[in-house]
């Protein structure tokens, strides 16, 4: 075992940099979020459990509204969605970006105004499109040529639907190759380079049922630099200029997608949202002035950056195993509630909570309980060397792409979500039970 000669000292601000702003250490070795001790949440709701700090979510929505006062900010629902989240984003003045009939219908039936919703998807099913038209979704983002005639027919001769076109600007950005979507040769969007985007736009303009409001691009996810967004602005305004020359078209909107990166571990870099806002605004104004085009209304679609840092996953340690040089700390969750390490090699910094340890820290691998060797939650985690079965571990930055990507593997049931605010915890989503699983199992 590698021992890190740093005893567990009182937590510094730097040590809590990736935790919600409300995080405190009321008793040494314990942490409270939203005024509620995490150990208490683990006791009350069981483990594994996701904790969501409502004020942190709302605060992040406000940060975006303040940074982009003239833009439309859409929360990307695929990062995390439940009815409470729908209410919070609506109340904070954000719109919603959805990519399925399920996300769309949950939002609208929870009271979200459909005209503030945008539907995406590289392969929308007939059910997705029918639901979008039935519920009156604000805009549909066209992602392939075949969608144009299909959508126009579904709208019908007397209807009219606002649409955007997803363009591939040919820019490589993002934290891992599986989440880079701004380059050619991946499944999303229509390329400028090969002319597919221009061709699709000409066809949309021929459909009286479709009203093209703007271009859309989404470069990828977990992008921590402003530069790719500025490059995207230039490419998109370049295309808008050509469309203006060819068709006399002036598009009122420009959607730059999401992908804003966050820090998962102390010391990691996050995208500076204020700098992004300032520089994108300037770049867009300059590019439009040069082209002689009016400045379109900007749309952005952050998902991870709204909800990721507001969530924490709590686990209980089941076993600690010493194998050669390695220490494996196995918890009662894993790849079924957080597939990100297995999918992208994502790194996390778990922390012991609920008791104080004064021994040196050791480097360990935190693994899950699932039947895969790749079921790892954190390699190179630093935990007190006396970590043992029954301990509680808290993993910060677990609000995005955890529950929304959770699976039914090994029939352990997906964890509940508890919200904290002003010293109170309440259940938002209950734990998936064997009864839930059995109820779907209808054949013999
Ligand atoms: C996933 C996605 C987003 C949100 O991405 P984040 O990395 O969570 O900000 C926004 N727009 C589109 C089209 C997406 O596919």
Coordinates of N, CA and C and ligand atoms in Angstrom, one line a residue, residues 76 78-79 97 120 166 216 218 220-222 257-260 301-305 401, ligand 1:
X76 N -30.0 21.3 -20.5 CA -30.0 20.1 -21.3 C -30.5 18.9 -20.3
X78 N -31.0 15.9 -20.5 CA -30.4 14.5 -20.4 C -29.4 14.3 -19.3
X79 N -28.9 15.5 -18.8 CA -27.9 15.4 -17.7 C -28.6 14.9 -16.4
X97 N -33.8 21.7 -23.1 CA -33.4 21.0 -24.3 C -33.6 19.5 -24.0
X120 N -34.1 17.7 -29.7 CA -32.9 17.3 -30.5 C -33.0 15.8 -30.7
X166 N -29.0 21.3 -37.3 CA -27.7 21.0 -36.6 C -26.6 20.9 -37.6
X216 N -27.7 25.5 -35.5 CA -27.4 24.9 -34.2 C -26.1 24.1 -34.3
X218 N -23.3 21.8 -31.6 CA -22.9 21.3 -30.2 C -21.6 20.6 -30.4
X220 N -19.4 19.2 -28.2 CA -19.1 18.0 -27.4 C -19.3 18.3 -26.0
X221 N -18.7 17.6 -25.1 CA -19.0 17.8 -23.6 C -17.7 17.9 -22.9
X222 N -17.8 18.5 -21.7 CA -16.6 18.6 -20.8 C -15.5 19.4 -21.5
X257 N -25.1 25.3 -28.5 CA -25.1 24.0 -27.8 C -24.6 24.2 -26.4
X258 N -24.1 23.1 -25.8 CA -23.6 23.1 -24.4 C -22.2 22.6 -24.3
X259 N -21.9 21.7 -23.4 CA -20.6 21.1 -23.3 C -19.7 21.8 -22.3
X260 N -20.2 22.7 -21.5 CA -19.3 23.5 -20.6 C -18.7 22.6 -19.5
X301 N -26.9 25.8 -24.3 CA -27.6 24.6 -23.7 C -26.7 23.8 -22.7
X302 N -26.4 24.5 -21.5 CA -25.6 23.8 -20.5 C -26.4 22.7 -19.8
X303 N -25.8 21.5 -19.6 CA -26.4 20.5 -18.8 C -25.6 20.2 -17.6
X304 N -24.4 19.5 -17.9 CA -23.5 19.2 -16.8 C -23.2 20.3 -15.9
X305 N -22.9 21.5 -16.4 CA -22.5 22.7 -15.6 C -23.6 23.2 -14.7
X401 N -25.4 13.1 -15.5 CA -25.0 11.8 -16.1 C -24.7 10.7 -15.2
Ligands
LIG1 C1 -25.7 16.7 -24.4 C2 -26.0 18.0 -25.0 C3 -26.0 19.2 -24.4 C4 -25.5 19.3 -23.0 O1 -24.2 18.9 -22.8 P1 -23.4 19.2 -21.5 O2 -22.0 18.7 -21.7 O3 -24.1 18.5 -20.4 O4 -23.4 20.7 -21.2 C5 -26.4 20.3 -25.0 N1 -26.9 20.2 -26.3 C6 -26.9 19.1 -27.0 C7 -27.5 19.1 -28.4 C8 -26.5 17.9 -26.4 O5 -26.6 16.8 -27.1

